[in-house]
Amino acid sequence: FRNAFWWGWNKNGVKVKNILGDKVPVLIVYGEHDKTVNSAAGTIPFLSVPDLYKAVPGMQKLMFKVACSGHQLQWETPAAAHLHNLSRKWLKHTAVDGHTTGSFEMDEDGDYTPVP
């Protein structure tokens, strides 16, 4: 039987020592249809990537929701190319096209707009 063990990043864990988003910049990329890390409100455990992003204490944090993709972005087209492009920019510049903070929605073509 599957026994889910929910570990790693969570709303409490990201706040430890206020390092994430400050000394350690954060890039989060997730799929629009990813139900593995985004569950419906009221479910146990409740998981939400946007809530996790908000919980990161520092200001050096970026989040991209990629359209028409799920939990396995790295294997999905065209999401894999977008993930690669975002990661390359982030690892090289600790920014994406000059952005070091903010939440964005990316369409199938790789164009993105800020989320208010």
Coordinates of N, CA and C in Angstrom, one line a residue:
F1 N 0.8 -1.2 0.0 CA 0.0 0.0 0.0 C 0.9 1.2 0.0
R2 N 0.4 2.2 -0.7 CA 1.2 3.5 -0.8 C 1.1 4.2 0.6
N3 N 2.2 4.7 1.1 CA 2.2 5.4 2.3 C 2.8 6.7 2.0
A4 N 2.0 7.8 1.9 CA 2.6 9.1 1.6 C 3.3 9.7 2.8
F5 N 4.5 10.2 2.6 CA 5.2 10.8 3.6 C 5.5 12.3 3.1
W6 N 4.8 13.2 3.7 CA 4.9 14.6 3.3 C 6.0 15.3 4.0
W7 N 7.1 15.5 3.3 CA 8.3 16.1 3.9 C 8.8 17.2 3.0
G8 N 9.9 17.8 3.4 CA 10.5 18.8 2.5 C 9.9 20.2 2.8
W9 N 9.8 20.9 1.8 CA 9.3 22.3 1.9 C 7.8 22.2 2.3
N10 N 7.5 23.1 3.3 CA 6.2 23.3 3.7 C 6.1 24.7 4.3
K11 N 4.9 25.2 4.6 CA 4.8 26.6 5.0 C 5.6 26.9 6.3
N12 N 5.8 25.9 7.1 CA 6.6 26.1 8.3 C 8.1 26.0 8.0
G13 N 8.4 25.0 7.2 CA 9.8 24.7 6.9 C 10.5 25.8 6.2
V14 N 9.8 26.5 5.3 CA 10.5 27.6 4.5 C 10.9 28.8 5.3
K15 N 10.3 28.9 6.5 CA 10.6 30.1 7.4 C 11.8 29.9 8.3
V16 N 12.3 28.6 8.4 CA 13.4 28.4 9.3 C 14.6 29.3 9.0
K17 N 15.0 30.0 10.0 CA 16.1 30.9 10.0 C 16.0 32.0 9.0
N18 N 14.8 32.2 8.3 CA 14.6 33.3 7.3 C 15.7 33.3 6.3
I19 N 16.1 32.2 5.8 CA 17.2 32.1 4.8 C 16.6 32.1 3.4
L20 N 15.6 31.4 3.2 CA 15.0 31.3 1.8 C 14.4 32.6 1.3
G21 N 14.8 32.9 0.1 CA 14.3 34.2 -0.5 C 15.2 35.4 -0.1
D22 N 16.2 35.1 0.8 CA 17.1 36.1 1.2 C 18.5 35.7 0.8
K23 N 19.2 34.9 1.7 CA 20.5 34.4 1.4 C 20.5 33.3 0.3
V24 N 19.3 32.6 0.2 CA 19.1 31.6 -0.8 C 17.9 32.0 -1.6
P25 N 18.2 32.5 -2.8 CA 17.1 32.9 -3.7 C 16.3 31.6 -4.1
V26 N 15.0 31.8 -4.4 CA 14.1 30.7 -4.7 C 13.4 30.9 -6.1
L27 N 13.4 29.8 -6.9 CA 12.7 29.7 -8.1 C 11.8 28.5 -8.0
I28 N 10.5 28.8 -8.1 CA 9.5 27.7 -8.1 C 8.8 27.7 -9.5
V29 N 8.8 26.5 -10.1 CA 8.1 26.3 -11.4 C 7.2 25.1 -11.2
Y30 N 5.9 25.3 -11.6 CA 4.9 24.2 -11.4 C 3.9 24.2 -12.5
G31 N 3.3 23.1 -12.8 CA 2.3 22.9 -13.9 C 0.9 23.4 -13.5
E32 N 0.3 23.9 -14.4 CA -1.1 24.4 -14.2 C -2.0 23.3 -13.7
H33 N -1.8 22.1 -14.2 CA -2.7 21.0 -13.8 C -2.1 20.0 -12.8
D34 N -1.1 20.5 -12.1 CA -0.4 19.6 -11.1 C -1.2 19.5 -9.9
K35 N -1.7 18.3 -9.7 CA -2.5 18.0 -8.5 C -1.7 17.3 -7.4
T36 N -0.5 16.9 -7.7 CA 0.4 16.3 -6.7 C 0.8 17.3 -5.7
V37 N 1.1 18.5 -6.1 CA 1.5 19.6 -5.1 C 0.5 20.7 -4.9
N38 N -0.7 20.5 -5.5 CA -1.8 21.4 -5.4 C -3.1 20.6 -5.2
S39 N -3.5 20.5 -4.0 CA -4.7 19.7 -3.7 C -5.9 20.7 -3.4
A40 N -7.1 20.1 -3.5 CA -8.3 20.9 -3.2 C -8.3 21.4 -1.8
A41 N -8.8 22.5 -1.6 CA -9.0 23.1 -0.2 C -9.9 22.1 0.6
G42 N -9.5 21.9 1.8 CA -10.2 21.0 2.7 C -9.7 19.5 2.7
T43 N -8.7 19.2 1.8 CA -8.2 17.9 1.8 C -7.0 17.8 2.8
I44 N -6.7 16.6 3.2 CA -5.6 16.4 4.1 C -4.6 15.5 3.5
P45 N -3.4 15.8 3.3 CA -2.8 17.1 3.6 C -3.2 18.1 2.5
F46 N -3.4 19.4 2.8 CA -3.7 20.4 1.9 C -2.3 20.9 1.4
L47 N -2.1 20.9 0.1 CA -0.9 21.4 -0.5 C -1.2 22.5 -1.5
S48 N -0.4 23.5 -1.5 CA -0.6 24.6 -2.4 C 0.7 25.3 -2.7
V49 N 1.1 25.3 -4.0 CA 2.4 25.9 -4.4 C 2.3 27.5 -4.2
P50 N 1.2 28.1 -4.6 CA 1.1 29.6 -4.3 C 1.2 29.9 -2.8
D51 N 0.6 29.1 -1.9 CA 0.7 29.3 -0.5 C 2.2 29.1 0.0
L52 N 2.8 28.1 -0.6 CA 4.2 27.9 -0.3 C 5.1 29.1 -0.7
Y53 N 4.8 29.6 -1.9 CA 5.5 30.8 -2.4 C 5.3 32.0 -1.4
K54 N 4.1 32.2 -1.0 CA 3.8 33.3 -0.1 C 4.5 33.2 1.2
A55 N 4.7 31.9 1.7 CA 5.3 31.6 3.0 C 6.9 31.9 3.0
V56 N 7.5 31.8 1.8 CA 8.9 32.1 1.7 C 9.2 33.5 2.2
P57 N 10.0 33.7 3.3 CA 10.1 35.0 3.9 C 10.8 36.1 3.1
G58 N 11.8 35.8 2.3 CA 12.6 36.8 1.7 C 11.9 37.3 0.4
M59 N 12.6 38.3 -0.2 CA 12.0 38.9 -1.4 C 12.6 38.4 -2.7
Q60 N 13.7 37.6 -2.6 CA 14.3 37.1 -3.8 C 13.7 35.7 -4.1
K61 N 12.5 35.8 -4.7 CA 11.7 34.6 -5.0 C 10.9 34.8 -6.2
L62 N 10.9 33.8 -7.1 CA 10.1 33.8 -8.3 C 9.2 32.6 -8.4
M63 N 8.0 32.7 -9.0 CA 7.2 31.5 -9.2 C 6.6 31.6 -10.5
F64 N 6.6 30.5 -11.3 CA 6.0 30.5 -12.6 C 5.0 29.3 -12.6
K65 N 3.8 29.5 -13.0 CA 2.8 28.5 -13.3 C 2.8 28.3 -14.8
V66 N 3.1 27.1 -15.3 CA 3.2 26.8 -16.7 C 1.9 26.2 -17.2
A67 N 1.4 26.8 -18.2 CA 0.1 26.4 -18.8 C 0.2 25.0 -19.4
C68 N -0.9 24.3 -19.4 CA -1.1 23.0 -20.1 C 0.0 21.9 -19.7
S69 N 0.3 21.9 -18.4 CA 1.3 21.0 -17.9 C 0.9 20.5 -16.5
G70 N 1.5 19.3 -16.1 CA 1.2 18.7 -14.8 C 2.4 18.7 -13.9
H71 N 2.5 17.6 -13.2 CA 3.6 17.4 -12.2 C 4.9 17.0 -12.8
Q72 N 4.9 16.4 -14.0 CA 6.2 16.0 -14.7 C 6.6 17.0 -15.8
L73 N 6.7 18.2 -15.4 CA 7.1 19.2 -16.4 C 8.3 18.9 -17.3
Q74 N 9.3 18.3 -16.6 CA 10.5 18.0 -17.3 C 10.3 17.0 -18.5
W75 N 9.2 16.3 -18.5 CA 8.9 15.3 -19.5 C 7.8 15.7 -20.5
E76 N 7.2 16.8 -20.2 CA 6.1 17.3 -21.0 C 6.5 18.3 -22.1
T77 N 5.9 18.3 -23.2 CA 6.2 19.3 -24.2 C 4.9 20.2 -24.4
P78 N 5.1 21.5 -24.5 CA 6.4 22.2 -24.6 C 6.9 22.7 -23.2
A79 N 6.3 22.2 -22.1 CA 6.7 22.7 -20.8 C 8.2 22.4 -20.5
A80 N 8.7 21.3 -20.9 CA 10.1 20.9 -20.7 C 11.0 22.0 -21.2
A81 N 10.8 22.5 -22.4 CA 11.6 23.6 -22.9 C 11.5 24.8 -22.1
H82 N 10.3 25.2 -21.6 CA 10.1 26.4 -20.8 C 10.8 26.2 -19.5
L83 N 10.7 25.0 -18.9 CA 11.4 24.7 -17.6 C 12.9 24.9 -17.8
H84 N 13.4 24.3 -18.9 CA 14.9 24.4 -19.1 C 15.3 25.9 -19.3
N85 N 14.5 26.6 -20.0 CA 14.9 28.0 -20.3 C 14.8 28.8 -19.0
L86 N 13.8 28.7 -18.2 CA 13.7 29.4 -16.9 C 14.9 29.0 -16.0
S87 N 15.2 27.7 -15.9 CA 16.2 27.2 -15.0 C 17.6 27.7 -15.5
R88 N 17.8 27.8 -16.8 CA 19.1 28.3 -17.3 C 19.3 29.7 -16.9
K89 N 18.3 30.5 -17.1 CA 18.4 31.9 -16.8 C 18.6 32.1 -15.3
W90 N 17.8 31.4 -14.5 CA 17.9 31.5 -13.0 C 19.3 31.1 -12.5
L91 N 19.8 30.0 -13.0 CA 21.1 29.5 -12.5 C 22.2 30.4 -13.0
K92 N 22.1 31.0 -14.1 CA 23.1 31.9 -14.6 C 23.1 33.3 -14.0
H93 N 21.9 33.8 -13.8 CA 21.7 35.2 -13.4 C 21.0 35.4 -12.0
T94 N 20.5 34.4 -11.4 CA 19.6 34.4 -10.2 C 18.5 35.4 -10.5
A95 N 18.0 35.4 -11.8 CA 16.9 36.2 -12.2 C 16.4 35.6 -13.5
V96 N 15.2 36.0 -13.9 CA 14.6 35.6 -15.2 C 14.2 36.9 -15.9
D97 N 15.0 37.2 -16.9 CA 14.7 38.4 -17.7 C 14.7 39.7 -16.8
G98 N 15.6 39.7 -15.8 CA 15.7 40.8 -14.9 C 14.8 40.8 -13.7
H99 N 13.9 39.8 -13.7 CA 13.0 39.6 -12.5 C 13.7 38.8 -11.5
T100 N 13.7 39.3 -10.2 CA 14.2 38.6 -9.1 C 13.1 38.2 -8.1
T101 N 11.9 38.8 -8.3 CA 10.8 38.5 -7.4 C 9.5 38.6 -8.2
G102 N 8.5 37.9 -7.8 CA 7.2 38.0 -8.5 C 6.6 36.6 -8.8
S103 N 5.3 36.6 -9.1 CA 4.6 35.4 -9.5 C 4.1 35.7 -10.9
F104 N 4.3 34.6 -11.8 CA 3.9 34.8 -13.2 C 3.2 33.6 -13.7
E105 N 2.4 33.8 -14.7 CA 1.7 32.7 -15.5 C 2.3 32.6 -16.9
M106 N 2.8 31.4 -17.3 CA 3.4 31.3 -18.6 C 2.5 30.5 -19.5
D107 N 2.3 31.0 -20.7 CA 1.4 30.3 -21.7 C 2.2 29.2 -22.4
E108 N 1.5 28.6 -23.3 CA 2.2 27.4 -24.1 C 3.3 27.9 -24.9
D109 N 3.4 29.2 -25.3 CA 4.4 29.7 -26.1 C 5.7 30.1 -25.3
G110 N 5.5 30.1 -24.0 CA 6.6 30.6 -23.2 C 6.6 32.0 -22.8
D111 N 5.5 32.7 -23.2 CA 5.4 34.1 -22.9 C 4.7 34.1 -21.5
Y112 N 5.1 35.1 -20.6 CA 4.5 35.1 -19.3 C 4.1 36.5 -18.9
T113 N 3.1 36.5 -18.0 CA 2.6 37.8 -17.5 C 2.5 37.7 -16.0
P114 N 2.7 38.8 -15.3 CA 2.7 38.8 -13.8 C 1.3 38.5 -13.3
V115 N 1.2 37.9 -12.2 CA 0.0 37.6 -11.5 C -0.1 38.7 -10.3
P116 N -1.2 39.4 -10.3 CA -1.3 40.5 -9.3 C -1.4 39.9 -7.9

